[in-house]
Coordinates of C-alpha atoms in Angstrom, one line a residue:
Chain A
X1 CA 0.0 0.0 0.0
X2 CA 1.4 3.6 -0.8
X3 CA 2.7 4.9 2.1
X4 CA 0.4 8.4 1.5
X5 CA -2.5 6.2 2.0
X6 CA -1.6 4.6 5.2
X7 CA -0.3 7.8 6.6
X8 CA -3.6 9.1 6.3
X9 CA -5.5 6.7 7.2
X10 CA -3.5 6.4 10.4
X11 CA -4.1 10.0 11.1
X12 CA -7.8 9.7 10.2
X13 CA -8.4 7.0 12.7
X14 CA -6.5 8.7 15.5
X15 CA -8.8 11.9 15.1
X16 CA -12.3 10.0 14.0
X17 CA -11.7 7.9 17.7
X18 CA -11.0 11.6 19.2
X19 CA -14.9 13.0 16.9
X20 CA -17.7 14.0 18.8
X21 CA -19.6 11.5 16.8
X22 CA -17.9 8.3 17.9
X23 CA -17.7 9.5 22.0
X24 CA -21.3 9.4 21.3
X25 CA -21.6 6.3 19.6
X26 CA -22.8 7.2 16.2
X27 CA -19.9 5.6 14.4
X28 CA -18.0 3.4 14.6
X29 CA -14.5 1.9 13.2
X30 CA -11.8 -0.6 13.2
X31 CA -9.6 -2.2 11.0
X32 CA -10.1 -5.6 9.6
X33 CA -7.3 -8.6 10.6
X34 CA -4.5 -5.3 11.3
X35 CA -5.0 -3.9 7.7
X36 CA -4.6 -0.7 6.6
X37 CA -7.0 -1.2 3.6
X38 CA -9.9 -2.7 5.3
X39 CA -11.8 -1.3 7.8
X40 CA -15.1 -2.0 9.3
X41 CA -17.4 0.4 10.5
X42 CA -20.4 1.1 12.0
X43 CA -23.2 3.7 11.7
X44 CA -26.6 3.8 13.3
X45 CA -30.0 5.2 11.4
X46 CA -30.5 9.1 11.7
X47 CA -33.7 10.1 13.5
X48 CA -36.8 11.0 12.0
X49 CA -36.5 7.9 9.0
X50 CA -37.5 4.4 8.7
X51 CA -33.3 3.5 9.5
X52 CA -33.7 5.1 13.4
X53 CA -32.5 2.7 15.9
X54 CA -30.6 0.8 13.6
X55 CA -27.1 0.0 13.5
X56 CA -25.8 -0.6 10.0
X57 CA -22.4 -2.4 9.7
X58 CA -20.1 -1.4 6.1
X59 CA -17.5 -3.3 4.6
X60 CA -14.7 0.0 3.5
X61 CA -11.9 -0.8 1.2
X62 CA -9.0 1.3 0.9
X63 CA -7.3 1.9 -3.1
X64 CA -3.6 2.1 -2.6
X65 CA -4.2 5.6 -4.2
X66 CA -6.2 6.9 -1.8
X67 CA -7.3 9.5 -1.0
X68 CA -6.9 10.3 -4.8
X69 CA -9.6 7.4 -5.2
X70 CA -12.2 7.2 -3.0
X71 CA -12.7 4.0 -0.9
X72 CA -15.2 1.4 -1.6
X73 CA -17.6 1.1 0.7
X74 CA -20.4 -1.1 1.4
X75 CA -23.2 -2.3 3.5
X76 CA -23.2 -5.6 5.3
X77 CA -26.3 -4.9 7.1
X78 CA -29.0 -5.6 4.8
X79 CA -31.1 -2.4 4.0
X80 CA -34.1 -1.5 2.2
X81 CA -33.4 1.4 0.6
X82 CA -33.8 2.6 -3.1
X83 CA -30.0 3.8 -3.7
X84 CA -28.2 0.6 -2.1
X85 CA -28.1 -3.1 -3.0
X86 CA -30.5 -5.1 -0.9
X87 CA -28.3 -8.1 -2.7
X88 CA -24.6 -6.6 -2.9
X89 CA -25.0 -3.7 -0.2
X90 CA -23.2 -1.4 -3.3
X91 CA -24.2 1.9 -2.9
X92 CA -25.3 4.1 -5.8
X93 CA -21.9 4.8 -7.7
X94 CA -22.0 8.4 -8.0
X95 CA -22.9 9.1 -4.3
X96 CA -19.4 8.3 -3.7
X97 CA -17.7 8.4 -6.8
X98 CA -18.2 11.1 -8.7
X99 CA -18.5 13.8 -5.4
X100 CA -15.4 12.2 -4.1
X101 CA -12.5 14.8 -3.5
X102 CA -9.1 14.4 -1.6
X103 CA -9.9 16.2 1.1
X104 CA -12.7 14.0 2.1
X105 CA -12.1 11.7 5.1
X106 CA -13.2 8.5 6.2
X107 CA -15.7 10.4 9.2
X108 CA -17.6 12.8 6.2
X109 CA -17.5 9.5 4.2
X110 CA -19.7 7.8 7.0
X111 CA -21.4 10.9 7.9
X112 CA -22.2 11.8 4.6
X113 CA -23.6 8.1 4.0
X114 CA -25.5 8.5 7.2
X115 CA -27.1 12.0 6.1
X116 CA -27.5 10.1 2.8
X117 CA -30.3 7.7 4.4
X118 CA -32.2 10.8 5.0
X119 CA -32.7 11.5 1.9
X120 CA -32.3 8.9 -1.2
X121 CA -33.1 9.6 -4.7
X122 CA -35.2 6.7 -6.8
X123 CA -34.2 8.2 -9.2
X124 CA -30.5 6.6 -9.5
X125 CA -31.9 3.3 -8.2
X126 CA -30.1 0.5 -6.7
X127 CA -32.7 -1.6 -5.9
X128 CA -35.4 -0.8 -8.2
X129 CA -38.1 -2.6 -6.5
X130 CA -37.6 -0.1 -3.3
X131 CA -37.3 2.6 -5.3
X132 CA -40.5 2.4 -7.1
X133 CA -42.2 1.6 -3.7
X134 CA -40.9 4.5 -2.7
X135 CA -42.7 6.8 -5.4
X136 CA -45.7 5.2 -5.9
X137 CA -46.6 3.6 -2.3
X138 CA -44.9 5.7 0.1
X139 CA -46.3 4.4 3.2
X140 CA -45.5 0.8 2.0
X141 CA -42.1 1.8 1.5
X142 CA -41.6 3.3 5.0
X143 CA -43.1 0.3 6.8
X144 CA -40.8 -2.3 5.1
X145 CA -37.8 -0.4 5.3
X146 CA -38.9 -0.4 9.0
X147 CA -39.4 -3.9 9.3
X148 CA -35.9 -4.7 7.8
X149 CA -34.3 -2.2 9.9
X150 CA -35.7 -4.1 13.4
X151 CA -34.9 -7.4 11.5
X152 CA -31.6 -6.6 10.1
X153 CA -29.9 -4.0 12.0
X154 CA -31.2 -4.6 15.9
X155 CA -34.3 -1.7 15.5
X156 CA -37.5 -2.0 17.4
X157 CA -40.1 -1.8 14.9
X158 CA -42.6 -4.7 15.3
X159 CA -45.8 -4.9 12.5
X160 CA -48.0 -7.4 13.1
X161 CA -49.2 -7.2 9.5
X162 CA -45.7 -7.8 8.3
X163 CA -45.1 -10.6 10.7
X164 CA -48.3 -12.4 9.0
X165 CA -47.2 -11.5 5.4
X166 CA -43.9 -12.9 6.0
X167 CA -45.6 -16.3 7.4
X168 CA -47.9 -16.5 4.3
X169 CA -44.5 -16.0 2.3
X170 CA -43.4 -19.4 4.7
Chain B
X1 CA 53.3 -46.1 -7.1
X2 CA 52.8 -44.0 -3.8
X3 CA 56.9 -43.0 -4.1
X4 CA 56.6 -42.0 -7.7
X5 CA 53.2 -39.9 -7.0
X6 CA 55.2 -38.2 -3.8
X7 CA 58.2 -37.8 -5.7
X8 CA 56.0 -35.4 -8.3
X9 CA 54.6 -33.4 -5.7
X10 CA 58.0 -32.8 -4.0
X11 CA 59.1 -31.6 -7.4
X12 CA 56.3 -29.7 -8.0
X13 CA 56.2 -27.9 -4.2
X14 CA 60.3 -27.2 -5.1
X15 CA 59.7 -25.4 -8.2
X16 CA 56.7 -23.3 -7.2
X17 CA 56.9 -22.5 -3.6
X18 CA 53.8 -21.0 -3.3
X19 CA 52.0 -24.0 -3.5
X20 CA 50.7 -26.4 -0.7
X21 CA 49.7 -30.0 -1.3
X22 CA 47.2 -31.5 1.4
X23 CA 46.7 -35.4 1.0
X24 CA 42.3 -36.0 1.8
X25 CA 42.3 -39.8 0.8
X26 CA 43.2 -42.5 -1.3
X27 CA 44.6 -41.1 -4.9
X28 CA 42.4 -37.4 -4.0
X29 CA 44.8 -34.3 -3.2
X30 CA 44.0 -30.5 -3.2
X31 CA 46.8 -28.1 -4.3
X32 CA 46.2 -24.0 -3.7
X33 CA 48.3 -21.1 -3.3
X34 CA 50.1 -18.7 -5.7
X35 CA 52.7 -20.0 -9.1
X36 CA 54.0 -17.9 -11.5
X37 CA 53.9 -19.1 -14.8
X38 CA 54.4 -17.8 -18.1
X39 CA 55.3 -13.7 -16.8
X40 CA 51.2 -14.4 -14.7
X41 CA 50.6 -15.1 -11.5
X42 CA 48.2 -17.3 -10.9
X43 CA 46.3 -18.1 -7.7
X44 CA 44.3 -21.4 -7.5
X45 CA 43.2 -23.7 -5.9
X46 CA 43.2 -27.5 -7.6
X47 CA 41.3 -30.6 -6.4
X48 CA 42.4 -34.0 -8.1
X49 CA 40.9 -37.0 -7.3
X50 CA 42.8 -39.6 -9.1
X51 CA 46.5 -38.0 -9.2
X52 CA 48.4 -38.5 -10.7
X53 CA 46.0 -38.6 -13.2
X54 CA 43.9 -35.9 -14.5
X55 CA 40.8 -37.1 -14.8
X56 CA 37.8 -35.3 -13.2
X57 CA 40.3 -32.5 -11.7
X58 CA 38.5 -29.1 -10.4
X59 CA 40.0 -25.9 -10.5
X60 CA 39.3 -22.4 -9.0
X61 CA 41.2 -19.7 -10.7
X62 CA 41.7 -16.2 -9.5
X63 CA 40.6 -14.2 -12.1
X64 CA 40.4 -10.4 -10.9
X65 CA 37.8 -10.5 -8.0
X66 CA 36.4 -13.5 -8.2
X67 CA 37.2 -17.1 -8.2
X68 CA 36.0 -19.3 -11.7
X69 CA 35.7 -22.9 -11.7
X70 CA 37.4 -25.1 -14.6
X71 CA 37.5 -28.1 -15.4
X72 CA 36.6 -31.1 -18.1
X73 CA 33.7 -29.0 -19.3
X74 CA 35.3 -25.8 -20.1
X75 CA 38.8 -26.4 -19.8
X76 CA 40.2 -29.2 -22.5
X77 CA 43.1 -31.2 -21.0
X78 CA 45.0 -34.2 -22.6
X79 CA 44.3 -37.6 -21.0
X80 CA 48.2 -37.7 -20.6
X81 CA 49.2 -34.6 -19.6
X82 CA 51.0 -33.7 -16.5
X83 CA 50.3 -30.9 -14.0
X84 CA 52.9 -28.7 -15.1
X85 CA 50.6 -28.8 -18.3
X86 CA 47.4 -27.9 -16.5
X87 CA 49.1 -25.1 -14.8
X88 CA 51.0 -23.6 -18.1
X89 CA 47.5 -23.9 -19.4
X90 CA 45.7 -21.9 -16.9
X91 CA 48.0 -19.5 -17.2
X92 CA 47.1 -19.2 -20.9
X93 CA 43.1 -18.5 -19.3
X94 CA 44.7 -15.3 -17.8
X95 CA 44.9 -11.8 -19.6
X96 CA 48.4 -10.6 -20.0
X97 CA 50.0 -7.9 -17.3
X98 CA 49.4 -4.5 -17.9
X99 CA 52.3 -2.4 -18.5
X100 CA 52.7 0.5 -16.8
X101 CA 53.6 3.7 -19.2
X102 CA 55.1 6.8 -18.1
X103 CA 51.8 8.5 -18.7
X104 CA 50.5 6.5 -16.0
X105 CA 53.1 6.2 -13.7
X106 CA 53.2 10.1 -14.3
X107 CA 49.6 9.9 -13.0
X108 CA 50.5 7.7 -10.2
X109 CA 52.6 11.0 -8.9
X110 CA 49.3 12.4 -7.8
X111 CA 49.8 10.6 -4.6
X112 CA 53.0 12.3 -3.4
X113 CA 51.2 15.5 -4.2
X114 CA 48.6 14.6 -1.6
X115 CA 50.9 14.4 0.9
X116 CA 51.9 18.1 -0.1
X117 CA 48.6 19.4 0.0
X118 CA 48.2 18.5 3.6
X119 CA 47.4 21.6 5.3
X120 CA 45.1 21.4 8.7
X121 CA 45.4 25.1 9.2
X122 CA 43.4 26.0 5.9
X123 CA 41.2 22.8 5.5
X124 CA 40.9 18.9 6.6
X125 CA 42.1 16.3 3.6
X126 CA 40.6 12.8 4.3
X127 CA 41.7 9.9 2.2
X128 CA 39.8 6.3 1.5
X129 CA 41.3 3.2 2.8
X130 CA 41.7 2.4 -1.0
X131 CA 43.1 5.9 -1.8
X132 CA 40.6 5.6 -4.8
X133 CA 38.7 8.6 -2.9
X134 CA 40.3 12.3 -1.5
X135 CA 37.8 14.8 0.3
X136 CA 38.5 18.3 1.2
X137 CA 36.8 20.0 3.9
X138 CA 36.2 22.3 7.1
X139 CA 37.9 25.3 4.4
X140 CA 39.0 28.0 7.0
X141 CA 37.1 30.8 5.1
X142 CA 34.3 27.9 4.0
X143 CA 33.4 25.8 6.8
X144 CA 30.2 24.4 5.2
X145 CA 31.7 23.5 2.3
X146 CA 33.6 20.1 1.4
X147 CA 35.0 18.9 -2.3
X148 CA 35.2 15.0 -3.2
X149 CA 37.7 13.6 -6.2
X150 CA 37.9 10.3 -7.5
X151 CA 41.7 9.5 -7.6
X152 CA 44.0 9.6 -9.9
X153 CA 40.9 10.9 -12.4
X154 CA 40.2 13.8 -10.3
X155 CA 36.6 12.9 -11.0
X156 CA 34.0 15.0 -8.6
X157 CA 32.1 12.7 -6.3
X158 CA 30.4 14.9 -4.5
X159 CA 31.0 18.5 -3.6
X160 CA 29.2 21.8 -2.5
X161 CA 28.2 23.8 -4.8
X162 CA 24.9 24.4 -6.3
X163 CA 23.5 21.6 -8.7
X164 CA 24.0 24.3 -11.7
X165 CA 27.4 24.8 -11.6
X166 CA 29.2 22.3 -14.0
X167 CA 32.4 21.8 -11.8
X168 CA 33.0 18.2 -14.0
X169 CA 33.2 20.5 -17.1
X170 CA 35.3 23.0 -15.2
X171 CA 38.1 20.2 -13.9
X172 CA 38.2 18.7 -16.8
X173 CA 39.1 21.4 -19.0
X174 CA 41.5 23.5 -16.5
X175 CA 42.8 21.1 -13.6
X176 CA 46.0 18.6 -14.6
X177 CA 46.6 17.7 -11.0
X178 CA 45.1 17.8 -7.6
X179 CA 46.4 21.0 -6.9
X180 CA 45.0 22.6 -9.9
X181 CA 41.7 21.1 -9.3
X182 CA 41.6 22.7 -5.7
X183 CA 43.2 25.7 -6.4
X184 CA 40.0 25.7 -8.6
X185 CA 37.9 24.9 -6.5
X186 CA 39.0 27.5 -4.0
X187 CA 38.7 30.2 -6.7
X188 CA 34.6 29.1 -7.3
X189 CA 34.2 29.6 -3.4
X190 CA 35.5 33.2 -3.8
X191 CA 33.9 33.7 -6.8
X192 CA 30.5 32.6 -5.3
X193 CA 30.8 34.9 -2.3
X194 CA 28.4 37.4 -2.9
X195 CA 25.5 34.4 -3.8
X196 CA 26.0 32.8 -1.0
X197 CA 26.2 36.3 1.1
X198 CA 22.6 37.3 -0.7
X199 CA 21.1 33.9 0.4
X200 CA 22.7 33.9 4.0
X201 CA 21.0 37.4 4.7
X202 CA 17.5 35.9 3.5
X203 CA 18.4 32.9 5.5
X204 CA 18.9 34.5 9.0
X205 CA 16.1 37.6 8.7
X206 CA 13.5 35.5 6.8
X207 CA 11.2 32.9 7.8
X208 CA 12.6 30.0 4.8
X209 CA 9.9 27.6 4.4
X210 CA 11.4 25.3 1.3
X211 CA 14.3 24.1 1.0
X212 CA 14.4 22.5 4.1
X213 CA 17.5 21.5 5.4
X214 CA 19.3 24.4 3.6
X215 CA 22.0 23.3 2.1
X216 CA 25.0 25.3 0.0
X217 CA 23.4 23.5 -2.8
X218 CA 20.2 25.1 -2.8
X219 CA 20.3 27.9 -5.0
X220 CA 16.2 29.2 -4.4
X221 CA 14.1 30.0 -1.3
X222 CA 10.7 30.0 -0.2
X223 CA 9.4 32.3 2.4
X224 CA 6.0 34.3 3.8
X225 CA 5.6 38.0 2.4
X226 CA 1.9 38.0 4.1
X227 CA -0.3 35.9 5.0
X228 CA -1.1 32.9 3.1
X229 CA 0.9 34.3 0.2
X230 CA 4.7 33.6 -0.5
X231 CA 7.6 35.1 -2.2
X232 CA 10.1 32.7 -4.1
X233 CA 13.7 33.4 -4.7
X234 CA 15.8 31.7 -7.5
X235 CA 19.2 32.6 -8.6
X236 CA 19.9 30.5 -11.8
X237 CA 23.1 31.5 -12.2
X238 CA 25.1 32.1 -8.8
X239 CA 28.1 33.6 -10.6
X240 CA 25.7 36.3 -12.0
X241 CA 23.6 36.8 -8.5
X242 CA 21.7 39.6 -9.6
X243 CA 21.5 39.4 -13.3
X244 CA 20.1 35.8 -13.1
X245 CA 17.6 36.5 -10.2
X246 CA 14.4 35.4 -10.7
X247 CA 11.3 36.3 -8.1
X248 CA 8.2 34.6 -8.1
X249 CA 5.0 35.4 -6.0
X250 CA 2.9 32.9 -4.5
X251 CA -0.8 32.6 -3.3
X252 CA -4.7 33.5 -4.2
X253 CA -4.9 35.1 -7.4
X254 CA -6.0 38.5 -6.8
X255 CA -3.4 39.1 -3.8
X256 CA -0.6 37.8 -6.5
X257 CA -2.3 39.9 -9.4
X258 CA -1.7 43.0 -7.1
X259 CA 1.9 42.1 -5.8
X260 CA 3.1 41.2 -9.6
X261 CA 2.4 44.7 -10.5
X262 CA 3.8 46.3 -6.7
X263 CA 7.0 44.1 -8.0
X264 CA 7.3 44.7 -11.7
X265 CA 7.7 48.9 -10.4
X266 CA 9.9 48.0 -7.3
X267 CA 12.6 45.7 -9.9
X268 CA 12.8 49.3 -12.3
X269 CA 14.2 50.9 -9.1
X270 CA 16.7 48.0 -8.0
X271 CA 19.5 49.4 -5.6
X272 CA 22.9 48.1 -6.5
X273 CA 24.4 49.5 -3.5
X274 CA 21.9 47.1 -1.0
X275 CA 21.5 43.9 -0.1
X276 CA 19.0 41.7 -1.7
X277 CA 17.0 41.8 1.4
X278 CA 16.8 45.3 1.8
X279 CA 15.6 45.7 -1.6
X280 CA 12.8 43.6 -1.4
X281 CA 11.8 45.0 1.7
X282 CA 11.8 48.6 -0.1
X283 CA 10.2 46.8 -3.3
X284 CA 7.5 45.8 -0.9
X285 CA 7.3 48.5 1.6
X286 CA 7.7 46.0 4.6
X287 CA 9.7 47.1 8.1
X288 CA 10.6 43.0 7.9
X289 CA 9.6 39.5 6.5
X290 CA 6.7 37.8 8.6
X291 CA 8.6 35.1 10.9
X292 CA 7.0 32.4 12.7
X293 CA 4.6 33.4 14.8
X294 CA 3.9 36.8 13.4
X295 CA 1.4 35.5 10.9
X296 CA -2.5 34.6 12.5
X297 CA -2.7 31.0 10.9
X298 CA 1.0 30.8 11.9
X299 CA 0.4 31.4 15.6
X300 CA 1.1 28.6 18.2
X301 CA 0.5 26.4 15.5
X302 CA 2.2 23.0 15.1
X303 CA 3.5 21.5 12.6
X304 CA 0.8 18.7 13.0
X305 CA -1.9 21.5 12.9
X306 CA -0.3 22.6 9.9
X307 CA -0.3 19.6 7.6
X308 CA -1.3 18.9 4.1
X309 CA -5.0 18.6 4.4
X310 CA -4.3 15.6 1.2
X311 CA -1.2 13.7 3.0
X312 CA -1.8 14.5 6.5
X313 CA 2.3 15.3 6.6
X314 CA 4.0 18.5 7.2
X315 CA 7.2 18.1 5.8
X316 CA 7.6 15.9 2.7
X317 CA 11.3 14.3 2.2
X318 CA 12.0 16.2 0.0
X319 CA 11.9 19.2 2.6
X320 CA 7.8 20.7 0.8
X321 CA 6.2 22.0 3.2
X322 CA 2.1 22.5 2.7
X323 CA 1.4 26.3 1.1
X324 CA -0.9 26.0 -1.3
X325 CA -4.1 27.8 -0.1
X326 CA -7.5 28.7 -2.3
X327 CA -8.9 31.9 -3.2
X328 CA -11.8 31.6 -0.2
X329 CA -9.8 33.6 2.2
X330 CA -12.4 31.2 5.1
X331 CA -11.4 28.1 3.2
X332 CA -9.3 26.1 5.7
X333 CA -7.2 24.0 3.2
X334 CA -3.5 23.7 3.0
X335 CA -1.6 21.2 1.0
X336 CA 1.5 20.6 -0.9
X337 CA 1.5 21.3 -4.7
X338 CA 3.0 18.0 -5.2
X339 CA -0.6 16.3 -3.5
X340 CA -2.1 19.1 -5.5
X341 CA -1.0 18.0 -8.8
X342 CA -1.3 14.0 -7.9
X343 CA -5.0 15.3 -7.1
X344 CA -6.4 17.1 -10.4
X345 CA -3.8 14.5 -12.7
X346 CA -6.6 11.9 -11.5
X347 CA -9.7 14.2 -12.4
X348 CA -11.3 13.3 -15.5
X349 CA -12.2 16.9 -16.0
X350 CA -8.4 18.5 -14.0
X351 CA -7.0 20.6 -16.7
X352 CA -3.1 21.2 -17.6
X353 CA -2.1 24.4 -19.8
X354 CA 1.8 24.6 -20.5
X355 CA 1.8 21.5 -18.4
X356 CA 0.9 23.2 -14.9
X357 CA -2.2 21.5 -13.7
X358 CA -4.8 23.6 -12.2
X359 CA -8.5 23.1 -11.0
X360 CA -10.9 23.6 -8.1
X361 CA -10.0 23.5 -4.3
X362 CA -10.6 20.2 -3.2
X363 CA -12.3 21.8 0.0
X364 CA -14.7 24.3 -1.0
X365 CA -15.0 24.4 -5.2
X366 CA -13.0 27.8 -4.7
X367 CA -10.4 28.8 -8.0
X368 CA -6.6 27.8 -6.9
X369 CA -4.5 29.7 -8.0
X370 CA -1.7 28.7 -11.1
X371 CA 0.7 30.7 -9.2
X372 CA 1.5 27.3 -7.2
X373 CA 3.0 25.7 -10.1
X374 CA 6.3 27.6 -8.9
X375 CA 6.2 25.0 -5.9
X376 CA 6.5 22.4 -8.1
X377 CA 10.0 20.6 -8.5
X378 CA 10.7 21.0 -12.5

């Protein structure tokens, strides 16, 4: 690995561990088997969404030209959510991509991901059957992305309509 | 048998004294050391297995350095010939002595002329174990100086001046011995005198960002005229201090755009009877260069809180330190124009006109400006 990119990522750790955001538990990260390019993190649902109370675990890659390329990152946790693989856990490629620069970190990386369930686009779908859910049956989409969150990712949303769908589906 | 076989080696260890024979068993001997055959020295050492036959013998020949191994494969031998053979044969493997002419022996001389050139008063000579190398240093009027020679080429290895000035070119064409070379040498330093005056002067009253360490060999500087915005220093020719002086302002575009024109009037009115400094001060109307400290950013800051907002270093190796700022004078970013550069060269849409590479702060989408290009190494 160029030694840029683990200089940086060294110093990003230090001061991400030192952020407001991970005293308070928001986020979470730590490397993966002592690596340098893989890192797991952590990030829990923003309030006022279908994701609140969940804690969603992401895979995060590190080129060995970062932070001229941005890191790949994706979900573990499974999510229902129109711009992220329900499948893969990819996350739509220009979120990242595209606004990357090199003076983003790892912390605006995850924060901006987190802010980024607040608001997702159907537009530039990734799973195209939440995505269309979300446009044309709103309320749908919000229940079901609420379900998977207290199935998936520890939240404590209970439906007793979705427990009984999921049965029939038995 | 054992008599006859003895016999030959006792001949053999008479006529070429150098040699030791060691018995390991049966019919198997080993012979090394040094013979001299055919106007060659040869040193070897010679395994037979089945003396005093020949057969399957293995021989390690000195040949310069290094040791090479002969035998049936590469090295044809009759079935009945005798050692003498194989040794008059070896010899043959050898190239022939060099001759020494009175050209070279008249170069070999240079080594008596070292030991008159050994002054302590006026500067320390230090000599290789090989006495391949000679190194001149600690001058009396030069302390920071030092002057390496190959010997007897008189070759520089290394020396102290500035990267521009050709000093192989110089010894090649005017020194024809050791003494020449450092009388030369010696007439650069004086020669040099008022460059390395001007730079010692910017040195001790200016705060020198790049290069870092400064070296004799460093014939630029970088250091703050204001805040966030830098002034940059070359002399391209150090004979020629003032002639070949080029100055190069550094920092958001409009703050350059201003001090370009501030410049271009102050160089018209150039005052051959100051300092370098001082005229840049009077150029810029300044009472003194910003040092450490005096700057707001620059205040009680570390270097850690300073570092390359791309690299997360503050000092590169090669001694960059991170000035490149954007035109958003609330933008917080500093980097290196090396990181810079790295950064737009992997933009599909960074941009390069007259191969300076330019774009958009990675921070805030403010306009850099081009006048960082000067940071960059050429």
């Amino acid at each position: 690995m160029a030694n840029i990119s683990v200089v940086r990522i060294k110093c990003e750790l230090v001061k991400l561990l030192q952020s407001e955001e991970a005293r308070q538990g928001w986020i979470k990260i730590e490397l993966v088997n002592g690596s340098w390019t893989e890192l797991r993190a952590e990030i829990i649902g923003p309030k006022d969404t279908p994701y609140e109370g969940g804690r969603f675990a992401l895979e995060i890659k590190v080129p060995d030209d970062y932070p001229f390329e941005p890191p790949k990152v994706r979900f573990t946790t499974c999510i229902w959510y129109p711009n992220i693989s329900f499948v893969s856990g990819m996350i739509c490629q220009d979120k990242l991509k595209f606004s990357w620069s090199a003076a983003i970190t790892l912390r605006t990386t995850l924060l901006s991901l987190q802010a980024l369930l607040s608001a997702p686009e159907p537009n530039e779908p990734q799973n195209i059957v939440a995505s269309t859910q979300y446009k044309e049956k709103h309320d749908l989409f919000i229940v079901t992305a609420k379900h998977w969150t207290a199935a998936y990712a520890g939240g404590s949303f209970s439906s007793a309509d979705c427990d009984a769908k999921i049965q029939r589906c038995r | 048998m054992f008599c006859e076989k003895n016999n030959d080696l006792r001949d053999l260890v008479a006529k070429h004294p150098g040699l030791q024979v060691k018995h390991i068993k049966n019919k198997a001997y080993v012979i090394s050391g040094v013979v001299f055959i055919n106007e060659k020295w040869l040193r070897l050492k010679l395994y037979l297995p089945h003396f005093p036959e020949l057969r399957d013998f293995q021989v390690h020949l000195q040949q310069q350095l290094e040791y090479k191994l002969y035998n049936h494969a590469n090295l044809k031998v009759q079935s009945d010939s005798s050692l003498e053979d194989l040794l008059v044969q070896l010899a043959k493997m050898l190239p022939a002595p060099t001759v020494v002419d009175n050209a070279q022996s008249k170069q070999q001389n240079i080594y008596a002329e070292i030991l008159n050139l050994h002054k302590p008063q006026e500067y320390r000579l230090q000599l290789d174990d090989r006495c391949s190398r000679i190194r001149f240093s600690n001058f009396a009027d030069y302390d920071a100086h030092y002057l390496e020679l190959e010997l007897p080429s008189l070759r520089p290895l290394e020396h102290s001046l500035p990267d521009c000035v050709s000093l192989g070119e110089m010894l090649a064409t005017s020194a024809r011995s050791l003494g020449d070379a450092l009388a030369l040498y010696l007439r650069l330093l004086d020669e040099l005198r008022p460059f390395y005056d001007s730079l010692a002067d910017i040195d001790e009253l200016c705060d020198v960002l790049e290069p870092s360490p400064i070296t004799t060999k460093h014939n630029s500087r970088v250091f703050p005229l204001k805040d966030r915005v830098y002034l940059k220093l070359t002399i391209a020719d150090p004979f020629a201090s003032y002639g070949s002086m080029a100055l190069q302002i550094i920092g958001p575009t409009e703050e350059v755009a201003q001090l370009r024109h501030v410049l271009s009037d102050g160089l018209g009115s150039w005052d051959m009877e100051l300092d370098m400094h001082k005229n840049l001060l009077r150029i810029f109307d300044l009472c003194y260069f910003p040092m450490r400290g005096d700057l707001g950013q620059m205040q009680a800051a570390s270097e850690e809180e300073q570092h390359c907002n791309i690299c997360y270093v503050y000092r590169l190796d090669t001694g960059e330190v991170p000035l490149v700022s954007c035109d958003n004078s609330r933008c917080v970013l500093k980097c290196h124009a090396v990181c810079l550069k790295e950064w737009f060269d992997t933009l599909i849409d960074g941009k390069t006109f007259l191969e300076v590479s330019f774009g958009l702060c990675p921070f805030c989408k403010a306009k850099l400006s081009t006048s960082f290009a000067a940071l960059l190494k050429t």
